[in-house]
Amino acid sequence: MMGTLTFYGAAGTVTGSCTMVDTGSTRFLVDCGLFQGNKTVRALNDGAFPFDPGSAAFLVLTHAHIDHSGLLPKLVKHGFSGPIFATAPTCDLLTFMLRDSAKIQMSSNERWNRKRKRQGLEPVEPLYTDTHAEQALKLLEPVGGYEQWFEPGPGVHVKFWNAGHILGSASAEIKFADRQTGHTMRLLFSGDIGPEEKVFHPEPDAEQGFDYIICESTYGDRERDDYTVEERREALRRELVRGLSAGGNVVIPAFAVERSQELLHDIGVLLAEGAMPNATVFLDSPLAKNVTEVFIKHADTLSDVDIDNGRLFRDPQFRLVESVEESKSINRIKGGAVIISASGMADAGRIQHHIKNNIWRRNSTILFVGYQAPGTLGHVITSGADMVRIHGKEYVVNAEVRRLGNYSAHADQSELVDWLVERGPVAGGVFLNHGDDEARTELAEKLAARGINADIIHLPQFDESFDLVAGDARSKGRVAERIPRDELLTDWNNDYAAFIVALTKRLNTADSDGERRQIIKRLQGAL
């Protein structure tokens, strides 16, 4: 029996990474992440796994981000019991991240069941609980370091390479013998690849010459301006000075892992140098606070920072917020503060409260510092909406909306192309996952232009399997259609929110109550 590769997530989306490798004698998973984005995409989390979790002997985890790790507790809940191999920093991050994710699942489920009860419906189970998160944590097997072979299962060997994405992130080189030919099959899973210029981590690296490469394509259709770390910090300084000079707050949606720590580091440097106003800086995220402690624990692995110079996360102007009460008290501050809070796409978490308390103020600034996936509140705001809907209410967008793209933890198009070409030659195939279809298509074209045979570049779909044959890759066809392709970017929930916003604006601009009644009657007639 030949080996196979099946893509159960991140195939046309940038979340939900999950790939099954079957060597013919052993089955194992690479990543098992939460689907994030619009409600249709997030609904994929609730369905049954399209495979038997108990059939996977082990799991190789590239890094701690929830879109790569967030379904581990669900996997355990439904029968997985094998070891989970990851770098030591990744394991330490997961200690907090999986517990935080379980808390969110249980809290969301409680709210949902209250709503169901009012509708006369039976309660439903949460996706997973803190018990499942604790069970998953017990399965973690920290790997000593990069560029060291280990054997997670009989006949399978794995080596982690620095991916330069976040603390502990790795690309996974995997090799096993093809049972039919005896050929040693060599695969490389990129995980998420970081940019060439990034504080904390050196440039991503890996070996050369593979049968198959599975590569992310988040920024496969876009380039960022080339910034050094110093130039990026200067760009941040200009935005902070601009925003604080307007008299309001600067609100920054940021992921709790890595992005928040990068911002704290750079703001700490600017404050220490007197290069920005002496503002109070709030990091309003219990998870980010705990993650910051993990960064300090692994400070000896970080590049370009001095843990003892007082600039790394310890500036006296910093306020690391944990309690709900302290978080709510921030809302009373009308100006002069920098508020960093999760989530980075503003689709959940405390950041939504800070946005709705500032987005209608003309002297406030909402500063986005990373990718905003379609269907998220961040994408709606950065797309130029003049009204947004948050927690069931409409808010006018009066605040200055700014973007600073050079804080991304992902390689851009040119960096992805360079990384892939440098990993060559590729004998069997290149699979582009973890990206929207537009990004994957454009990246495939750029790779072909750089000499990679277009016939071996594949854009796998959900649940699509490929036979792994030395020097070739053959699709076995789709296993299932779990989500319509046209609903990956938008769904009826987005359309409904946009309709409510548009209707509110139309009613507010009507000349009289009579005109408003006519509008309502026409809508009722359409129903």
Short mmCIF file of C-alpha atoms in Angstrom, two decimals:
data_model
loop_
_atom_site.label_atom_id
_atom_site.label_comp_id
_atom_site.label_asym_id
_atom_site.label_seq_id
_atom_site.Cartn_x
_atom_site.Cartn_y
_atom_site.Cartn_z
CA MET A 1 0.00 0.00 0.00
CA MET A 2 1.37 3.41 -1.01
CA GLY A 3 1.39 6.44 1.27
CA THR A 4 -1.34 9.04 1.18
CA LEU A 5 -1.76 12.66 2.20
CA THR A 6 -5.21 14.01 3.12
CA PHE A 7 -6.08 17.65 3.82
CA TYR A 8 -8.78 18.01 6.47
CA GLY A 9 -8.36 21.76 7.02
CA ALA A 10 -6.73 24.98 5.79
CA ALA A 11 -7.50 24.01 2.19
CA GLY A 12 -8.76 27.25 0.71
CA THR A 13 -8.84 28.93 4.14
CA VAL A 14 -6.12 30.30 6.40
CA THR A 15 -7.34 28.43 9.48
CA GLY A 16 -8.11 24.91 10.65
CA SER A 17 -4.77 23.34 9.68
CA CYS A 18 -5.04 19.55 9.84
CA THR A 19 -3.35 17.02 7.58
CA MET A 20 -3.28 13.23 7.82
CA VAL A 21 -0.24 11.27 6.62
CA ASP A 22 -0.67 7.54 6.00
CA THR A 23 2.62 5.75 5.37
CA GLY A 24 0.89 2.45 4.60
CA SER A 25 1.67 1.12 8.06
CA THR A 26 1.18 4.18 10.30
CA ARG A 27 -1.28 7.07 10.28
CA PHE A 28 -0.48 10.35 11.97
CA LEU A 29 -1.59 13.98 11.95
CA VAL A 30 0.28 17.21 11.38
CA ASP A 31 -1.53 19.95 13.32
CA CYS A 32 -5.19 20.04 14.34
CA GLY A 33 -6.35 23.64 14.40
CA LEU A 34 -9.52 25.58 15.07
CA PHE A 35 -11.44 27.05 12.14
CA GLN A 36 -11.74 30.82 12.44
CA GLY A 37 -13.43 33.47 10.30
CA ASN A 38 -17.07 33.87 9.36
CA LYS A 39 -19.78 31.81 11.06
CA THR A 40 -20.05 29.31 8.24
CA VAL A 41 -16.36 28.51 8.47
CA ARG A 42 -16.46 28.38 12.29
CA ALA A 43 -19.35 25.90 12.04
CA LEU A 44 -16.83 23.36 10.73
CA ASN A 45 -15.55 23.09 14.29
CA ASP A 46 -18.88 21.66 15.43
CA GLY A 47 -19.16 18.82 12.94
CA ALA A 48 -17.71 15.35 13.39
CA PHE A 49 -14.13 14.82 12.30
CA PRO A 50 -14.08 13.39 8.76
CA PHE A 51 -11.68 10.71 10.05
CA ASP A 52 -11.41 8.46 13.09
CA PRO A 53 -9.33 10.40 15.67
CA GLY A 54 -8.36 7.14 17.34
CA SER A 55 -6.72 5.89 14.14
CA ALA A 56 -3.90 8.47 14.39
CA ALA A 57 -0.91 7.01 16.20
CA PHE A 58 0.60 10.40 17.06
CA LEU A 59 0.51 14.07 16.11
CA VAL A 60 3.27 16.45 15.02
CA LEU A 61 2.51 20.05 15.97
CA THR A 62 4.27 22.87 14.11
CA HIS A 63 3.39 25.67 16.54
CA ALA A 64 0.99 26.89 19.21
CA HIS A 65 -1.34 29.21 17.29
CA ILE A 66 -4.96 28.16 17.83
CA ASP A 67 -5.61 27.72 14.10
CA HIS A 68 -3.02 24.92 14.28
CA SER A 69 -3.64 23.56 17.79
CA GLY A 70 -7.14 24.60 18.86
CA LEU A 71 -8.93 21.32 18.08
CA LEU A 72 -6.50 19.14 20.05
CA PRO A 73 -8.91 18.91 23.03
CA LYS A 74 -11.76 17.92 20.68
CA LEU A 75 -9.47 15.34 19.08
CA VAL A 76 -8.83 13.85 22.53
CA LYS A 77 -12.53 14.05 23.39
CA HIS A 78 -13.32 11.83 20.38
CA GLY A 79 -10.71 9.15 20.87
CA PHE A 80 -7.19 10.35 20.11
CA SER A 81 -4.74 9.15 22.76
CA GLY A 82 -1.32 9.28 21.11
CA PRO A 83 1.61 11.55 21.95
CA ILE A 84 1.73 15.13 20.62
CA PHE A 85 5.24 16.17 19.61
CA ALA A 86 6.22 19.84 19.65
CA THR A 87 9.09 22.11 20.63
CA ALA A 88 9.47 22.94 24.34
CA PRO A 89 8.34 26.60 23.95
CA THR A 90 5.26 25.43 22.02
CA CYS A 91 4.36 23.06 24.86
CA ASP A 92 4.74 25.86 27.40
CA LEU A 93 2.53 28.17 25.34
CA LEU A 94 -0.14 25.50 25.00
CA THR A 95 -0.33 25.18 28.77
CA PHE A 96 -2.11 28.53 28.77
CA MET A 97 -3.58 28.61 25.27
CA LEU A 98 -5.57 25.36 25.40
CA ARG A 99 -6.96 26.20 28.83
CA ASP A 100 -7.93 29.64 27.58
CA SER A 101 -9.57 28.14 24.50
CA ALA A 102 -11.53 25.67 26.64
CA LYS A 103 -12.73 28.53 28.84
CA ILE A 104 -13.95 30.38 25.74
CA GLN A 105 -15.73 27.28 24.43
CA MET A 106 -17.50 26.68 27.73
CA SER A 107 -18.48 30.32 28.16
CA SER A 108 -19.80 30.59 24.60
CA ASN A 109 -21.71 27.35 25.03
CA GLU A 110 -23.32 28.62 28.23
CA ARG A 111 -24.54 31.77 26.49
CA TRP A 112 -25.78 29.76 23.52
CA ASN A 113 -27.70 27.35 25.74
CA ARG A 114 -29.40 30.22 27.56
CA LYS A 115 -30.62 31.43 24.18
CA ARG A 116 -31.75 27.92 23.21
CA LYS A 117 -33.63 27.58 26.49
CA ARG A 118 -35.58 30.77 25.77
CA GLN A 119 -36.47 29.29 22.37
CA GLY A 120 -37.65 26.04 23.96
CA LEU A 121 -34.72 24.04 22.56
CA GLU A 122 -32.60 21.38 24.25
CA PRO A 123 -29.08 22.33 25.42
CA VAL A 124 -26.03 21.27 23.41
CA GLU A 125 -22.56 20.25 24.52
CA PRO A 126 -19.60 22.59 24.24
CA LEU A 127 -17.01 21.83 21.57
CA TYR A 128 -14.79 20.71 24.44
CA THR A 129 -14.25 21.47 28.10
CA ASP A 130 -11.34 22.22 30.42
CA THR A 131 -11.18 18.49 31.19
CA HIS A 132 -10.43 17.73 27.54
CA ALA A 133 -7.83 20.51 27.45
CA GLU A 134 -6.08 19.01 30.47
CA GLN A 135 -6.14 15.58 28.85
CA ALA A 136 -4.56 17.00 25.70
CA LEU A 137 -1.85 18.76 27.72
CA LYS A 138 -0.89 15.45 29.32
CA LEU A 139 -0.14 14.06 25.85
CA LEU A 140 2.45 16.73 25.02
CA GLU A 141 5.98 15.45 24.35
CA PRO A 142 8.51 18.34 24.22
CA VAL A 143 11.28 17.88 21.66
CA GLY A 144 14.76 19.01 22.67
CA GLY A 145 15.47 21.54 19.94
CA TYR A 146 15.73 22.31 16.26
CA GLU A 147 17.61 20.16 13.73
CA GLN A 148 17.51 17.00 15.85
CA TRP A 149 15.97 13.79 14.54
CA PHE A 150 13.45 11.97 16.69
CA GLU A 151 11.25 8.92 16.04
CA PRO A 152 7.60 9.57 16.99
CA GLY A 153 6.51 6.18 15.66
CA PRO A 154 8.00 3.02 14.11
CA GLY A 155 9.69 3.84 10.82
CA VAL A 156 8.86 7.56 10.93
CA HIS A 157 11.54 10.15 11.63
CA VAL A 158 10.97 13.87 12.20
CA LYS A 159 13.23 16.88 12.45
CA PHE A 160 12.08 20.37 13.42
CA TRP A 161 13.53 23.43 11.69
CA ASN A 162 13.19 27.05 12.79
CA ALA A 163 10.19 28.57 10.97
CA GLY A 164 10.75 32.12 12.26
CA HIS A 165 7.01 32.63 12.83
CA ILE A 166 6.42 32.72 16.60
CA LEU A 167 8.15 31.45 19.70
CA GLY A 168 8.78 27.72 19.24
CA SER A 169 7.41 27.56 15.70
CA ALA A 170 8.80 24.88 13.43
CA SER A 171 8.79 23.42 9.97
CA ALA A 172 8.61 19.64 10.17
CA GLU A 173 10.83 17.45 7.99
CA ILE A 174 9.40 13.93 7.91
CA LYS A 175 10.81 10.80 6.33
CA PHE A 176 9.60 7.23 6.06
CA ALA A 177 10.13 4.27 3.71
CA ASP A 178 7.70 3.67 0.85
CA ARG A 179 6.47 0.12 1.44
CA GLN A 180 6.13 -0.65 -2.28
CA THR A 181 9.46 0.63 -3.57
CA GLY A 182 11.64 0.94 -0.47
CA HIS A 183 12.29 4.57 -1.44
CA THR A 184 12.77 6.88 1.56
CA MET A 185 9.97 9.38 1.21
CA ARG A 186 10.90 12.90 2.38
CA LEU A 187 8.19 15.44 3.21
CA LEU A 188 8.47 18.99 4.51
CA PHE A 189 5.58 20.73 6.24
CA SER A 190 6.33 24.43 6.34
CA GLY A 191 4.02 25.22 9.24
CA ASP A 192 3.70 28.99 9.16
CA ILE A 193 6.77 30.74 7.74
CA GLY A 194 7.95 33.99 9.27
CA PRO A 195 9.34 37.02 7.42
CA GLU A 196 13.02 37.61 6.88
CA GLU A 197 13.06 40.69 9.14
CA LYS A 198 11.54 39.90 12.52
CA VAL A 199 12.42 40.67 16.10
CA PHE A 200 12.93 37.63 18.41
CA HIS A 201 13.67 35.03 15.72
CA PRO A 202 16.25 34.38 12.98
CA GLU A 203 15.22 33.81 9.37
CA PRO A 204 13.37 30.53 8.66
CA ASP A 205 15.50 27.63 7.51
CA ALA A 206 15.22 24.00 6.39
CA GLU A 207 16.97 21.30 4.36
CA GLN A 208 16.91 20.96 0.56
CA GLY A 209 15.65 18.25 -1.77
CA PHE A 210 12.24 16.70 -0.99
CA ASP A 211 9.67 14.46 -2.54
CA TYR A 212 6.84 16.68 -1.30
CA ILE A 213 6.55 20.10 0.30
CA ILE A 214 3.37 21.26 2.00
CA CYS A 215 3.60 25.04 2.24
CA GLU A 216 1.41 27.76 3.70
CA SER A 217 0.26 30.57 1.41
CA THR A 218 -1.33 33.16 3.72
CA TYR A 219 0.37 36.07 1.94
CA GLY A 220 0.74 34.30 -1.39
CA ASP A 221 -0.87 37.20 -3.25
CA ARG A 222 0.66 40.22 -1.55
CA GLU A 223 3.92 41.97 -0.82
CA ARG A 224 4.78 44.10 2.15
CA ASP A 225 7.12 47.03 2.12
CA ASP A 226 10.64 45.95 2.99
CA TYR A 227 11.30 47.12 6.53
CA THR A 228 14.16 46.46 8.88
CA VAL A 229 13.23 45.98 12.52
CA GLU A 230 14.32 49.57 13.17
CA GLU A 231 12.26 50.93 10.27
CA ARG A 232 9.22 49.03 11.47
CA ARG A 233 9.63 50.49 14.94
CA GLU A 234 9.86 53.96 13.41
CA ALA A 235 6.64 53.34 11.45
CA LEU A 236 4.94 52.34 14.72
CA ARG A 237 6.30 55.47 16.38
CA ARG A 238 4.76 57.68 13.70
CA GLU A 239 1.36 56.02 14.10
CA LEU A 240 1.44 56.31 17.89
CA VAL A 241 2.52 59.95 17.84
CA ARG A 242 -0.14 60.71 15.23
CA GLY A 243 -2.89 58.96 17.16
CA LEU A 244 -2.03 60.24 20.62
CA SER A 245 -1.59 63.81 19.32
CA ALA A 246 -5.24 63.74 18.21
CA GLY A 247 -6.20 63.55 21.87
CA GLY A 248 -7.87 60.15 21.89
CA ASN A 249 -6.83 56.59 22.52
CA VAL A 250 -4.95 54.33 20.15
CA VAL A 251 -6.64 50.90 20.11
CA ILE A 252 -4.61 48.03 18.65
CA PRO A 253 -6.19 44.61 18.02
CA ALA A 254 -3.38 42.09 18.48
CA PHE A 255 -3.04 38.37 18.89
CA ALA A 256 -2.08 37.31 22.39
CA VAL A 257 0.88 35.29 21.15
CA GLU A 258 3.91 37.02 19.61
CA ARG A 259 2.19 40.10 18.17
CA SER A 260 1.42 41.52 21.61
CA GLN A 261 4.97 40.82 22.79
CA GLU A 262 6.48 42.43 19.67
CA LEU A 263 4.40 45.55 20.23
CA LEU A 264 5.33 45.71 23.92
CA HIS A 265 8.99 45.33 23.03
CA ASP A 266 8.96 48.07 20.41
CA ILE A 267 6.86 50.46 22.52
CA GLY A 268 9.19 49.81 25.45
CA VAL A 269 12.16 50.81 23.31
CA LEU A 270 10.37 53.96 22.11
CA LEU A 271 9.41 54.95 25.67
CA ALA A 272 12.91 54.35 26.96
CA GLU A 273 14.34 56.52 24.18
CA GLY A 274 11.78 59.28 24.75
CA ALA A 275 10.67 58.89 21.14
CA MET A 276 6.92 58.90 21.82
CA PRO A 277 4.49 60.54 24.26
CA ASN A 278 4.64 59.14 27.77
CA ALA A 279 1.36 57.24 27.41
CA THR A 280 -0.02 54.47 29.59
CA VAL A 281 0.07 51.20 27.66
CA PHE A 282 -2.55 48.58 28.50
CA LEU A 283 -2.15 44.96 27.49
CA ASP A 284 -5.70 43.82 28.14
CA SER A 285 -5.56 40.07 27.75
CA PRO A 286 -5.07 37.48 30.51
CA LEU A 287 -3.70 35.06 27.92
CA ALA A 288 -1.20 37.62 26.58
CA LYS A 289 -0.04 38.27 30.13
CA ASN A 290 0.67 34.56 30.67
CA VAL A 291 2.27 34.22 27.24
CA THR A 292 4.59 37.10 28.10
CA GLU A 293 5.88 35.06 31.05
CA VAL A 294 6.61 32.16 28.67
CA PHE A 295 8.64 34.54 26.49
CA ILE A 296 10.65 35.59 29.53
CA LYS A 297 11.22 31.92 30.44
CA HIS A 298 12.63 31.25 26.96
CA ALA A 299 14.46 34.58 26.64
CA ASP A 300 17.72 32.76 25.88
CA THR A 301 16.20 31.62 22.56
CA LEU A 302 15.20 35.14 21.46
CA SER A 303 17.27 37.18 19.03
CA ASP A 304 18.03 40.93 19.05
CA VAL A 305 16.75 41.62 22.57
CA ASP A 306 18.32 42.13 25.97
CA ILE A 307 16.14 40.61 28.67
CA ASP A 308 17.88 42.58 31.43
CA ASN A 309 17.76 46.08 30.00
CA GLY A 310 14.29 46.85 31.38
CA ARG A 311 12.80 47.31 27.93
CA LEU A 312 11.36 43.85 27.40
CA PHE A 313 7.82 43.84 28.83
CA ARG A 314 8.84 45.67 32.02
CA ASP A 315 8.44 49.37 31.30
CA PRO A 316 6.78 51.24 34.22
CA GLN A 317 4.17 52.61 31.79
CA PHE A 318 2.92 49.10 31.01
CA ARG A 319 -0.26 47.78 32.62
CA LEU A 320 -0.81 44.06 32.10
CA VAL A 321 -4.53 43.64 32.72
CA GLU A 322 -6.10 40.40 33.89
CA SER A 323 -9.34 41.04 35.78
CA VAL A 324 -12.64 41.90 34.12
CA GLU A 325 -13.07 44.85 36.49
CA GLU A 326 -9.77 46.43 35.46
CA SER A 327 -10.58 45.82 31.81
CA LYS A 328 -13.90 47.62 32.19
CA SER A 329 -12.20 50.53 33.94
CA ILE A 330 -10.15 51.20 30.79
CA ASN A 331 -13.38 52.21 29.06
CA ARG A 332 -13.52 55.32 31.26
CA ILE A 333 -10.28 56.60 29.73
CA LYS A 334 -11.13 59.02 26.91
CA GLY A 335 -7.64 59.76 25.64
CA GLY A 336 -3.90 59.38 26.05
CA ALA A 337 -3.78 55.58 26.27
CA VAL A 338 -2.51 52.80 24.03
CA ILE A 339 -4.81 49.78 24.38
CA ILE A 340 -3.55 46.45 23.04
CA SER A 341 -6.07 43.62 23.25
CA ALA A 342 -7.05 40.33 21.64
CA SER A 343 -8.14 39.09 19.25
CA GLY A 344 -6.00 40.35 16.41
CA MET A 345 -8.86 40.23 13.89
CA ALA A 346 -11.29 41.82 16.38
CA ASP A 347 -13.72 38.93 15.90
CA ALA A 348 -13.93 38.08 19.62
CA GLY A 349 -12.56 38.96 23.02
CA ARG A 350 -12.10 42.15 25.00
CA ILE A 351 -10.94 44.10 21.96
CA GLN A 352 -14.56 44.36 20.77
CA HIS A 353 -15.47 46.32 23.92
CA HIS A 354 -12.55 48.70 23.37
CA ILE A 355 -13.44 49.19 19.71
CA LYS A 356 -17.08 49.95 20.38
CA ASN A 357 -16.08 52.45 23.09
CA ASN A 358 -13.67 54.28 20.78
CA ILE A 359 -14.68 53.76 17.14
CA TRP A 360 -17.35 56.51 17.26
CA ARG A 361 -14.91 59.08 18.70
CA ARG A 362 -13.33 61.34 16.07
CA ASN A 363 -10.10 61.73 18.08
CA SER A 364 -9.53 57.99 18.50
CA THR A 365 -7.45 55.69 16.32
CA ILE A 366 -7.99 52.00 15.56
CA LEU A 367 -4.62 50.64 14.42
CA PHE A 368 -4.52 47.23 12.73
CA VAL A 369 -1.13 45.53 12.60
CA GLY A 370 -1.84 42.26 10.80
CA TYR A 371 -3.92 40.25 8.37
CA GLN A 372 -7.72 40.54 8.67
CA ALA A 373 -9.50 37.44 7.38
CA PRO A 374 -12.73 37.85 5.39
CA GLY A 375 -15.77 37.63 7.64
CA THR A 376 -14.10 39.15 10.70
CA LEU A 377 -14.90 42.51 12.26
CA GLY A 378 -11.36 43.63 11.50
CA HIS A 379 -11.90 42.94 7.80
CA VAL A 380 -15.18 44.87 7.82
CA ILE A 381 -13.55 47.91 9.46
CA THR A 382 -10.43 47.91 7.27
CA SER A 383 -12.59 47.51 4.14
CA GLY A 384 -13.95 51.01 4.73
CA ALA A 385 -17.31 50.43 6.42
CA ASP A 386 -18.82 53.64 7.78
CA MET A 387 -20.93 51.69 10.29
CA VAL A 388 -20.26 48.41 12.08
CA ARG A 389 -22.35 46.05 14.17
CA ILE A 390 -20.85 44.94 17.51
CA HIS A 391 -22.70 42.96 20.16
CA GLY A 392 -25.98 43.53 18.36
CA LYS A 393 -25.69 47.32 18.11
CA GLU A 394 -24.61 49.66 15.30
CA TYR A 395 -21.70 52.05 15.73
CA VAL A 396 -20.64 54.79 13.33
CA VAL A 397 -16.99 54.69 12.29
CA ASN A 398 -15.67 58.15 13.18
CA ALA A 399 -12.27 57.03 14.46
CA GLU A 400 -9.22 57.12 12.25
CA VAL A 401 -8.63 53.59 10.91
CA ARG A 402 -4.98 52.88 10.21
CA ARG A 403 -3.03 49.84 9.06
CA LEU A 404 0.57 48.85 9.68
CA GLY A 405 1.25 45.71 7.67
CA ASN A 406 4.88 45.18 8.57
CA TYR A 407 4.11 43.48 11.89
CA SER A 408 2.93 40.35 10.18
CA ALA A 409 4.39 37.07 11.42
CA HIS A 410 3.95 35.59 7.93
CA ALA A 411 6.35 35.68 5.01
CA ASP A 412 5.03 37.69 2.07
CA GLN A 413 4.81 36.47 -1.51
CA SER A 414 8.47 37.00 -2.45
CA GLU A 415 9.67 35.47 0.81
CA LEU A 416 7.45 32.40 0.34
CA VAL A 417 8.68 31.96 -3.22
CA ASP A 418 12.32 32.30 -2.15
CA TRP A 419 11.84 29.85 0.73
CA LEU A 420 10.21 27.26 -1.50
CA VAL A 421 12.75 27.58 -4.32
CA GLU A 422 15.59 27.25 -1.82
CA ARG A 423 14.08 23.97 -0.55
CA GLY A 424 14.32 22.42 -4.02
CA PRO A 425 14.60 20.33 -5.97
CA VAL A 426 11.11 18.90 -5.40
CA ALA A 427 10.60 15.50 -7.02
CA GLY A 428 6.93 14.76 -6.40
CA GLY A 429 4.81 17.79 -5.65
CA VAL A 430 4.20 21.09 -3.90
CA PHE A 431 0.94 21.46 -1.99
CA LEU A 432 -0.19 24.99 -1.19
CA ASN A 433 -2.46 25.15 1.85
CA HIS A 434 -3.30 27.65 4.60
CA GLY A 435 -4.38 30.36 2.19
CA ASP A 436 -7.38 31.78 0.35
CA ASP A 437 -7.79 30.46 -3.19
CA GLU A 438 -6.72 33.78 -4.70
CA ALA A 439 -3.50 33.73 -2.68
CA ARG A 440 -2.78 30.10 -3.56
CA THR A 441 -3.43 30.61 -7.26
CA GLU A 442 -1.17 33.63 -7.52
CA LEU A 443 1.58 31.96 -5.50
CA ALA A 444 1.42 28.92 -7.79
CA GLU A 445 1.91 31.19 -10.81
CA LYS A 446 4.93 32.86 -9.21
CA LEU A 447 6.47 29.48 -8.36
CA ALA A 448 6.02 28.27 -11.94
CA ALA A 449 7.70 31.46 -13.16
CA ARG A 450 10.67 30.62 -10.91
CA GLY A 451 11.11 27.20 -12.45
CA ILE A 452 8.95 24.84 -10.39
CA ASN A 453 6.98 22.60 -12.75
CA ALA A 454 3.38 23.86 -12.74
CA ASP A 455 2.14 20.27 -13.15
CA ILE A 456 3.38 19.31 -9.68
CA ILE A 457 1.88 22.32 -7.87
CA HIS A 458 -1.40 21.37 -6.19
CA LEU A 459 -4.12 23.42 -4.48
CA PRO A 460 -5.80 20.77 -2.30
CA GLN A 461 -9.45 21.10 -1.35
CA PHE A 462 -11.18 20.05 1.87
CA ASP A 463 -10.87 16.29 2.46
CA GLU A 464 -8.91 15.71 -0.75
CA SER A 465 -6.46 12.81 -0.65
CA PHE A 466 -3.33 12.27 -2.72
CA ASP A 467 -1.36 9.08 -3.33
CA LEU A 468 2.30 9.67 -2.61
CA VAL A 469 4.34 8.05 -5.34
CA ALA A 470 8.06 8.67 -5.73
CA GLY A 471 8.30 11.48 -8.26
CA ASP A 472 4.54 11.99 -8.50
CA ALA A 473 1.36 12.86 -6.59
CA ARG A 474 -2.05 11.65 -7.75
CA SER A 475 -5.31 13.00 -6.38
CA LYS A 476 -7.72 10.32 -5.22
CA GLY A 477 -10.61 12.78 -5.59
CA ARG A 478 -12.76 14.55 -3.05
CA VAL A 479 -13.92 12.55 -0.04
CA ALA A 480 -16.65 14.96 1.03
CA GLU A 481 -17.98 18.47 0.46
CA ARG A 482 -18.22 19.93 3.95
CA ILE A 483 -18.56 23.58 2.94
CA PRO A 484 -19.57 25.35 -0.30
CA ARG A 485 -16.61 27.24 -1.73
CA ASP A 486 -18.59 30.46 -2.15
CA GLU A 487 -19.31 30.51 1.59
CA LEU A 488 -15.65 30.52 2.65
CA LEU A 489 -15.39 34.29 2.18
CA THR A 490 -18.87 35.36 3.23
CA ASP A 491 -22.11 33.86 4.48
CA TRP A 492 -25.66 34.88 5.35
CA ASN A 493 -24.54 36.14 8.77
CA ASN A 494 -22.28 38.72 7.12
CA ASP A 495 -25.04 39.63 4.67
CA TYR A 496 -27.53 40.00 7.53
CA ALA A 497 -25.20 42.28 9.50
CA ALA A 498 -24.57 44.40 6.39
CA PHE A 499 -28.34 44.59 5.74
CA ILE A 500 -29.09 45.75 9.30
CA VAL A 501 -26.40 48.43 9.07
CA ALA A 502 -27.71 49.62 5.67
CA LEU A 503 -31.33 49.60 6.89
CA THR A 504 -30.42 51.61 9.99
CA LYS A 505 -28.65 54.22 7.85
CA ARG A 506 -31.61 54.43 5.44
CA LEU A 507 -34.14 54.87 8.23
CA ASN A 508 -31.97 57.52 9.90
CA THR A 509 -31.74 59.54 6.69
CA ALA A 510 -35.45 59.32 5.82
CA ASP A 511 -37.21 62.71 5.71
CA SER A 512 -40.25 61.70 7.77
CA ASP A 513 -41.89 58.96 9.80
CA GLY A 514 -44.18 58.39 6.84
CA GLU A 515 -41.22 57.59 4.60
CA ARG A 516 -39.84 55.27 7.26
CA ARG A 517 -43.17 53.43 7.44
CA GLN A 518 -43.18 53.03 3.64
CA ILE A 519 -39.69 51.48 3.78
CA ILE A 520 -40.82 49.01 6.45
CA LYS A 521 -43.98 48.13 4.49
CA ARG A 522 -41.97 47.43 1.34
CA LEU A 523 -39.68 45.12 3.29
CA GLN A 524 -42.68 43.36 4.85
CA GLY A 525 -44.16 42.94 1.39
CA ALA A 526 -40.96 41.35 0.14
CA LEU A 527 -41.25 38.78 2.90
#
